[in-house]
Coordinates of C-alpha atoms and ligand atoms in Angstrom, one line a residue:
X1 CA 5.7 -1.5 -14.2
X2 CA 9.0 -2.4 -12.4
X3 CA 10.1 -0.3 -9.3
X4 CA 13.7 -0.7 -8.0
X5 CA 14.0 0.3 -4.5
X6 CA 17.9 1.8 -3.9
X7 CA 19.4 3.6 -1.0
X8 CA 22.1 3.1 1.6
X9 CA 23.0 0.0 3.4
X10 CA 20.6 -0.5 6.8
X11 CA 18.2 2.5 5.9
X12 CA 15.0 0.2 5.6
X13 CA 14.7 -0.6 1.8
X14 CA 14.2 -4.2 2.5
X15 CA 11.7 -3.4 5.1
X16 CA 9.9 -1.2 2.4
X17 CA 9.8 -4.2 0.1
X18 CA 7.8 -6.5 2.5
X19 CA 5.6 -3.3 3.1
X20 CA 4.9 -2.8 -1.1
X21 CA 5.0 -6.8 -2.0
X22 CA 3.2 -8.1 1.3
X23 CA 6.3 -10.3 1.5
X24 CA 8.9 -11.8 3.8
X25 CA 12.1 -11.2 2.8
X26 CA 14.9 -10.6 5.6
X27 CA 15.6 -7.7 6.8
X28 CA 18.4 -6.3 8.9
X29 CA 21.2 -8.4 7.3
X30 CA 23.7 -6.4 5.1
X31 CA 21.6 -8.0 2.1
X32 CA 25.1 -9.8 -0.1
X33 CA 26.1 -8.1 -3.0
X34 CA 24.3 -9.5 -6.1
X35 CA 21.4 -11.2 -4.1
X36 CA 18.5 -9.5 -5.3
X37 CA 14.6 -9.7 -4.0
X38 CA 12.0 -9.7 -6.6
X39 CA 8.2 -9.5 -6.0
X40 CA 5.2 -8.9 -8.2
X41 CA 2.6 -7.0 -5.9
X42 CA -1.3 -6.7 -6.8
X43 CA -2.1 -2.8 -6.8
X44 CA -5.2 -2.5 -4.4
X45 CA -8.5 -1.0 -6.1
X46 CA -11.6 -0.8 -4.8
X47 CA -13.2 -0.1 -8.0
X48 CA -12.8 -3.8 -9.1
X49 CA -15.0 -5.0 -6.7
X50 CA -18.0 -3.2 -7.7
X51 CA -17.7 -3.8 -11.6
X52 CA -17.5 -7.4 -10.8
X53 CA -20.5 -7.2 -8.8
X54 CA -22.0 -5.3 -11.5
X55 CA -21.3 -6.9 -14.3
X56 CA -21.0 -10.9 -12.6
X57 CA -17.7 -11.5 -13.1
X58 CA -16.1 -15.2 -11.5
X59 CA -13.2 -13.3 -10.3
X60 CA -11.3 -9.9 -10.4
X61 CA -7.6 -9.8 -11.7
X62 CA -5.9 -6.5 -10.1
X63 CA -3.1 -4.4 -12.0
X64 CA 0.2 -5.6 -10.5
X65 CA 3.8 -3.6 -10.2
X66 CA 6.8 -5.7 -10.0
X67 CA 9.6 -4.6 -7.5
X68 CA 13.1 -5.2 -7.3
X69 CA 15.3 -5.0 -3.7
X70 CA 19.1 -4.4 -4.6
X71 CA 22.2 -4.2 -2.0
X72 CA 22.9 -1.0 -0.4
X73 CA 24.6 1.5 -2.5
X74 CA 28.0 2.1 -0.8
X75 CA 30.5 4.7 -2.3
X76 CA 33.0 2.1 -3.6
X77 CA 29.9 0.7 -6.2
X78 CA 31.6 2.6 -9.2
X79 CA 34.9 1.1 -8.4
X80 CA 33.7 -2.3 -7.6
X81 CA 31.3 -2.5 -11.4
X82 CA 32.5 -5.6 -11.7
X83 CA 31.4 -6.8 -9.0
X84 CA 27.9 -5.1 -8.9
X85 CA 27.4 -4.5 -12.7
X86 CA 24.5 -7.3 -11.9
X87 CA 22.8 -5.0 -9.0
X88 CA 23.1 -1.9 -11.7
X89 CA 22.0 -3.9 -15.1
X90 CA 19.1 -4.9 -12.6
X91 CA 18.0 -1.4 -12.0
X92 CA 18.8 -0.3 -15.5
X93 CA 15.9 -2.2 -16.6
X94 CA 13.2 -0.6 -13.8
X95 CA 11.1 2.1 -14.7
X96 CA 11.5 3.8 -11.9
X97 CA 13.6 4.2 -9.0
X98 CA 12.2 4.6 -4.8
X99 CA 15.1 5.8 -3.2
X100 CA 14.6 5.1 0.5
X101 CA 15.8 7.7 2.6
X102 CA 16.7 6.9 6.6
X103 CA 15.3 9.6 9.0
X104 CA 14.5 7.0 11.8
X105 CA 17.4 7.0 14.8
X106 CA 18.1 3.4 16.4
X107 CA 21.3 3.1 18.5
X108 CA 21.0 -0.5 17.7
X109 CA 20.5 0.1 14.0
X110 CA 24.2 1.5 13.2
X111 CA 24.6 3.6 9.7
X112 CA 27.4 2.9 7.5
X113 CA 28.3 6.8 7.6
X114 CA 28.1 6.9 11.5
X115 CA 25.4 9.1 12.0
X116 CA 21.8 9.7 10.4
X117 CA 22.0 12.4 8.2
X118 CA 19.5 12.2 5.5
X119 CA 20.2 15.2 3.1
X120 CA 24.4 13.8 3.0
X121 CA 22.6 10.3 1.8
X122 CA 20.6 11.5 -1.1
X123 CA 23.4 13.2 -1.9
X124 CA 26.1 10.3 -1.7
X125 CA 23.5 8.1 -3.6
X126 CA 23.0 10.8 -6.4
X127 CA 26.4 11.2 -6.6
X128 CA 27.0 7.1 -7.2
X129 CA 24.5 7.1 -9.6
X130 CA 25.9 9.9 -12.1
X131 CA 29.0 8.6 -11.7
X132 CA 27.5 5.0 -12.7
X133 CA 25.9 6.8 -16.0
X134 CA 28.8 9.3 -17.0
X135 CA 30.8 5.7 -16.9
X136 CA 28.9 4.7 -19.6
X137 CA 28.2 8.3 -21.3
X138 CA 32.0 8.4 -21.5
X139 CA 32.8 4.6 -23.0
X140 CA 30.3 5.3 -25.4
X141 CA 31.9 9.0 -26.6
X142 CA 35.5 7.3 -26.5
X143 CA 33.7 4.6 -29.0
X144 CA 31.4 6.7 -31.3
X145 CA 34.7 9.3 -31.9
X146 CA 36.6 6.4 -33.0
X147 CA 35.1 4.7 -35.3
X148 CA 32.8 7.9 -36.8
X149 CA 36.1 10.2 -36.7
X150 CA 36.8 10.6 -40.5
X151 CA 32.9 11.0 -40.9
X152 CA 30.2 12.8 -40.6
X153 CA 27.4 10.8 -40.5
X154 CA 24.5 13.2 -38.9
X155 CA 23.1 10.7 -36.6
X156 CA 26.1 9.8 -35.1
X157 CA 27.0 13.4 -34.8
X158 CA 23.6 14.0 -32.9
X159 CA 24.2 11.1 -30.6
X160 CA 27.5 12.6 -30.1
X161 CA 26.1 16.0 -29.2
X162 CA 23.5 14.2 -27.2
X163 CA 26.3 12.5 -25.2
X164 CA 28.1 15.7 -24.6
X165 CA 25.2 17.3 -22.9
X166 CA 24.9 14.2 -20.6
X167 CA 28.5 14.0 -19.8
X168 CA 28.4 18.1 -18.5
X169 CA 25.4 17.5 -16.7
X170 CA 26.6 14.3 -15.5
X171 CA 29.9 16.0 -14.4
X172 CA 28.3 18.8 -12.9
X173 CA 26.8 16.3 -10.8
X174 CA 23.4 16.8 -12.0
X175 CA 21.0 14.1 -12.6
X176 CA 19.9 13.2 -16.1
X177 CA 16.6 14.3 -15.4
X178 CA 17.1 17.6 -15.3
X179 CA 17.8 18.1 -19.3
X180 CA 15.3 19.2 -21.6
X181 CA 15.3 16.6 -23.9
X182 CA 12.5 15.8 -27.6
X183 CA 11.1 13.0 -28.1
X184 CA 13.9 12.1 -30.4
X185 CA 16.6 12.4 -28.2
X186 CA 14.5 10.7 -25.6
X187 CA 14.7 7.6 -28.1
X188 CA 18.0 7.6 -28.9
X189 CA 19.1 7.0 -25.2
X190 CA 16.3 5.5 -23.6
X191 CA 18.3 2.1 -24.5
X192 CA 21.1 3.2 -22.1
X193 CA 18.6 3.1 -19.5
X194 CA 20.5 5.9 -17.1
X195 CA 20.1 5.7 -13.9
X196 CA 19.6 9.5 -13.6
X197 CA 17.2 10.0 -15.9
X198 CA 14.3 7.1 -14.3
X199 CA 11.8 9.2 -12.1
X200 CA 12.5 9.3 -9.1
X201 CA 10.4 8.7 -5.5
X202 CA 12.3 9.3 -2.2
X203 CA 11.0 7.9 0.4
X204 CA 11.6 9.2 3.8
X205 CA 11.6 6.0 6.3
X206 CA 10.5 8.2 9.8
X207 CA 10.0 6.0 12.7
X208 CA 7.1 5.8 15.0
X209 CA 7.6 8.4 17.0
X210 CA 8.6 11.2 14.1
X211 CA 4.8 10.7 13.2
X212 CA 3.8 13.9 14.7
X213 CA 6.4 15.9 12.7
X214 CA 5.4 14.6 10.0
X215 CA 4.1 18.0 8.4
X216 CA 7.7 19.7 9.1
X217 CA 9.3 16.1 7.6
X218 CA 7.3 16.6 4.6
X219 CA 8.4 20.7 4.4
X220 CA 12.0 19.8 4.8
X221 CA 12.3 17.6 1.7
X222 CA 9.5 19.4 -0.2
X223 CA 12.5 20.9 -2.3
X224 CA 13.3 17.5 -3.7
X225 CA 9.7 17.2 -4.8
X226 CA 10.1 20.1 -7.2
X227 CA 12.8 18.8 -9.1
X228 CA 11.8 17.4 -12.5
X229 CA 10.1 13.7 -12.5
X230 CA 10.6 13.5 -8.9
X231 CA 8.4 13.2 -5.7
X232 CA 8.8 12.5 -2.2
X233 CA 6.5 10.1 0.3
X234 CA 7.1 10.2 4.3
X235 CA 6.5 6.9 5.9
X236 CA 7.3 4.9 9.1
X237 CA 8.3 1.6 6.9
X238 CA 8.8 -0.7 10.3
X239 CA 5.1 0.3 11.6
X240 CA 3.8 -0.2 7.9
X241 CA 5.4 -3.4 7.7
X242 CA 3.8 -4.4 10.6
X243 CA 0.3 -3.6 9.2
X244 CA 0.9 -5.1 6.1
X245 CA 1.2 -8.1 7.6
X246 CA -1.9 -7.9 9.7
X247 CA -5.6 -8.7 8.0
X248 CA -7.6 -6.5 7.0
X249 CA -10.3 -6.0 9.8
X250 CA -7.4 -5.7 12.4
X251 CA -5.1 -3.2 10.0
X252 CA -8.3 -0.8 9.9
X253 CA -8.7 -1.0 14.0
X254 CA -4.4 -0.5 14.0
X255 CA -4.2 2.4 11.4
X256 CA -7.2 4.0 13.7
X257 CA -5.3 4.6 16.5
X258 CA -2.3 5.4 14.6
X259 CA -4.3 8.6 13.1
X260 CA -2.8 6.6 9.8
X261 CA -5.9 7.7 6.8
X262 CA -4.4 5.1 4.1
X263 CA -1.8 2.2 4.2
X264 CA 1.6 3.9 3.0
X265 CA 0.9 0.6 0.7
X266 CA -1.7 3.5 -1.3
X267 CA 0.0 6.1 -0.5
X268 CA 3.4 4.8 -2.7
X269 CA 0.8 3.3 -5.5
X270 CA -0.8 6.7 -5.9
X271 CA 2.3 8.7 -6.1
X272 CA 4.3 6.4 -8.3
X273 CA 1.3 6.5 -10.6
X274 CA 1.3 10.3 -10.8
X275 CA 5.4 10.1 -11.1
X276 CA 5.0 8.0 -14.2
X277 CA 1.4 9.3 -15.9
X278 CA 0.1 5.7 -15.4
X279 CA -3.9 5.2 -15.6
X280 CA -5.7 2.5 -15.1
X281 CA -8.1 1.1 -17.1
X282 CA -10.5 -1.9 -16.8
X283 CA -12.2 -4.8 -18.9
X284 CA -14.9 -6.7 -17.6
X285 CA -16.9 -10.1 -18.8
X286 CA -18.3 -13.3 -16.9
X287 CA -14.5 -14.7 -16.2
X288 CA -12.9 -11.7 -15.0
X289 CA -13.1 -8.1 -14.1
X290 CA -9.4 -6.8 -14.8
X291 CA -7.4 -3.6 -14.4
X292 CA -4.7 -2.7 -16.5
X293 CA -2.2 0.1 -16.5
X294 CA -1.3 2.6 -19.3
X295 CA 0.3 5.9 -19.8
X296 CA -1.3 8.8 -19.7
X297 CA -2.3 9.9 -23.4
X298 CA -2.1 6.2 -24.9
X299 CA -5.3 5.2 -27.0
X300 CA -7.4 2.8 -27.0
X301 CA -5.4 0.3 -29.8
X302 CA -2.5 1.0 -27.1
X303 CA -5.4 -0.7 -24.2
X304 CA -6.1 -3.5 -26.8
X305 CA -2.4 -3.9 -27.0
X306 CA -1.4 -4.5 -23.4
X307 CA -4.5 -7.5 -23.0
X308 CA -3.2 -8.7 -26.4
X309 CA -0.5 -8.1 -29.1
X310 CA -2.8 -9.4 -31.6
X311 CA -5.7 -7.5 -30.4
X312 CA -4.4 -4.0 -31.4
X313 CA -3.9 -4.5 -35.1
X314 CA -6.8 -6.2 -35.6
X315 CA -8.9 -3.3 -33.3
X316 CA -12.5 -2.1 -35.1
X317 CA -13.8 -0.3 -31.9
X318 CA -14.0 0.3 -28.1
X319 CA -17.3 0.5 -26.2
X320 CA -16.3 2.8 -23.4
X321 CA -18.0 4.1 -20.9
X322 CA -16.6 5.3 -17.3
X323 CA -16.4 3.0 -14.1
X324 CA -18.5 5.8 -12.5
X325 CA -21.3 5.6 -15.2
X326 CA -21.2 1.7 -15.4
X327 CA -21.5 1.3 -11.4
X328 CA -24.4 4.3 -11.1
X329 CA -26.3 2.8 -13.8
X330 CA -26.3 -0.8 -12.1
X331 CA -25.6 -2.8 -15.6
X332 CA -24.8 -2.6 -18.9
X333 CA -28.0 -2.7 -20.5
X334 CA -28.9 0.2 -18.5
X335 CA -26.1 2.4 -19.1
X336 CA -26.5 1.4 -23.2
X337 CA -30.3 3.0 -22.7
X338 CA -28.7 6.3 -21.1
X339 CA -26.7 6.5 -23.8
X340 CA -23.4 6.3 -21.4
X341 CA -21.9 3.7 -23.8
X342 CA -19.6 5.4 -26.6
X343 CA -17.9 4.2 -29.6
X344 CA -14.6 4.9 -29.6
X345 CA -12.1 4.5 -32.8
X346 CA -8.8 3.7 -33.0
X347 CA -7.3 7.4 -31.8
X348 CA -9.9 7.8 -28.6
X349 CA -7.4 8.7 -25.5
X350 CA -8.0 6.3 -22.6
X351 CA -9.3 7.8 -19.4
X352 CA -8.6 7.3 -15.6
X353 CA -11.1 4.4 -14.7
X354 CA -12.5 3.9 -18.6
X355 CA -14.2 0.1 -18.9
X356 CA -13.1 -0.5 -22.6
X357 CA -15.1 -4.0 -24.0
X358 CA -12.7 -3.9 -27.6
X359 CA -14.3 -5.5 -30.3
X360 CA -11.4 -6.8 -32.8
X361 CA -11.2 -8.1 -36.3
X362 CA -11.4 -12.3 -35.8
X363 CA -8.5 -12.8 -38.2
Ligands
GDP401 N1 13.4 1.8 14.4 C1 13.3 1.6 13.1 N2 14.0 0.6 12.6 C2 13.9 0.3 11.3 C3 13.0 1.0 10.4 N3 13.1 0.6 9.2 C4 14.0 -0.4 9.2 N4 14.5 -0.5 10.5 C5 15.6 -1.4 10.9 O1 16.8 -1.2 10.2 C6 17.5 -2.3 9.9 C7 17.7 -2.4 8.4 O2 16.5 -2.6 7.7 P1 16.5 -3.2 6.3 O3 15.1 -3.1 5.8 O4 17.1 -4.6 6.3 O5 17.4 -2.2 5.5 P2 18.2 -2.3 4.1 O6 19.6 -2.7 4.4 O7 18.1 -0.9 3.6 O8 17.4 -3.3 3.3 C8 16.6 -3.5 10.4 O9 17.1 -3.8 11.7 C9 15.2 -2.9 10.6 O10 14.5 -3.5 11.6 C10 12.1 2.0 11.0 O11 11.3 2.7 10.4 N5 12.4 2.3 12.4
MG402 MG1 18.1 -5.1 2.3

């Protein structure tokens, strides 16, 4: 999974990076146009610790999210595509987009708009970004009418349609997002990769001292939340940065007497994971106990898939049983005699925290 964090100039998103990869990259600078920071991040689960204690694994391989750290969106962006048609093929390719959101006031920290006003920046942000699709929308309509004008081909004249409805949205101001589409349509523009249409996360970056409103913070952008494939984290990025970069026994004694329950770190994981459908899944054998991410509804050939493209065509059968089961009963053998270990054919849905050992064809 590939995050790209967006947002105005000077709002935090850097900061937000080192919190998510554990990293260092510099903050404050007006990051350059086209320098981007990349970071793959190991997702934290306590589960994997106990199923290699269980089971005896060497080591444990977590699930890992990549994220990407673009220059600050700034209203001339569409003009400028030349120049920034990197920064936007960048986060065409992300599966989702963490729009960080400044709420935090610093007189030394100036904002590119002159004062903090959080509601005007989603909006100007929203704004670039429809403009940044319907760019597209409309070079591909000018193209398709063109050279399909003396036909009638039906699936040109459904990708037609299909751009039409994005291009009113789009001008409407909407976000992609919000239309209704099938499956099919899904497919026919999921190569586009609209900015609009990725789920979205806003993250509100409070600072220290908004940590008692949080409540009220959370009530006043709720309405974002409710929009489709969208949801909305509150976090005091500078303070998690901080903690992120402490270890672990000294985080737990800091985030104590912050009245902080989990690292924002968790927080983000979880709620991008519910954004997207993801699950987790694990496999476990002497070398390595190993989580792995799918989407909600994918099957067990899908599992064998992600640890190996050859794996899933030549997939007889899953033993599965849940983490839960596996850690309760103490060892395999014993869950086998309860009977917790299932069969599972090629159709079996995976589950949240399902340990899948996939027994495939040799050849
Ligand atoms: N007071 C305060 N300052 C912050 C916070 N988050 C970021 N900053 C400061 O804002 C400036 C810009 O941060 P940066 O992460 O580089 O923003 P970016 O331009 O969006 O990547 C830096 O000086 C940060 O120290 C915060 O939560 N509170
Ligand atoms: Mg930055």
């Amino acid at each position: 999974m590939r995050i790209g964090i967006v947002g105005r100039p000077q709002v935090g998103k850097t900061t937000v990076f080192n919190t998510l990869a554990q990293s260092n990259a510099e903050i404050g600078g007006y990051t350059s146009r086209g320098q981007i920071n990349l970071s793959t991040a190991n997702v934290p689960d306590e589960r994997l610790e106990r199923l290699a204690e269980i089971v005896g694994s060497q080591k444990t391989t977590p699930a890992t999210i990549d994220y990407v750290d673009v220059a600050g969106v700034t209203k001339s962006d569409v003009e400028q595509a030349e120049l920034d048609s990197g920064m936007l093929a960048e986060l065409r390719t992300v599966d989702a987009l963490a729009h960080v959101v400044r709420l935090f006031a610093d007189e030394s920290v100036p904002h590119v708009d002159g004062s903090v006003d959080a509601e005007r920046d989603i909006e100007s942000v929203s704004l670039e970004f429809a403009l940044a699709d319907l760019q597209i929308v409309e070079n591909r309509l000018d193209r398709l009418r063109k050279q399909f004008q003396n036909q009638k081909l039906p699936e040109q004249q459904n990708e037609i349609r299909l751009l039409e409805a994005c291009q009113e949205t789009l001008e409407k101001g909407e976000p992609l997002r919000t239309l209704d589409l099938s499956d099919n349509e899904e497919k026919l523009i999921r190569g586009y990769g609209f900015l609009t249409q990725k789920p979205l996360l806003l993250v509100c970056n409070i600072s220290e001292t908004q940590l008692e409103a949080v409540d009220e913070i959370r009530e006043r952008f709720s309405k974002y939340g409710a929009e489709p494939q969208t949801a909305v984290i509150v976090l005091a990025a500078q303070l998690e940065m901080e903690l992120s970069q402490l270890d672990a026994a000294d985080a737990e004694i800091f985030m104590a007497e912050m009245g902080l329950r989990e690292s924002a770190l968790e927080r983000f994981i979880q709620t991008s994971y519910k954004l997207l459908g993801l699950i987790t899944f694990f496999t476990t054998n002497p070398t390595e106990a190993r989580a792995w991410t799918l989407r909600e509804g994918q099957t067990a050939v899908d599992a064998a898939g992600r640890i190996h493209t050859d794996f899933a065509d030549a997939f007889i059968r899953s033993e599965t049983l849940s983490w839960v089961d596996l850690v309760e009963s103490g060892s395999y053998p014993e869950a086998r005699s309860k009977g917790l270990l299932r069969a599972e054919g090629k159709t079996y849905q995976v589950q949240e925290g399902d340990v899948l050992l996939i027994l495939a064809n040799p050849n």
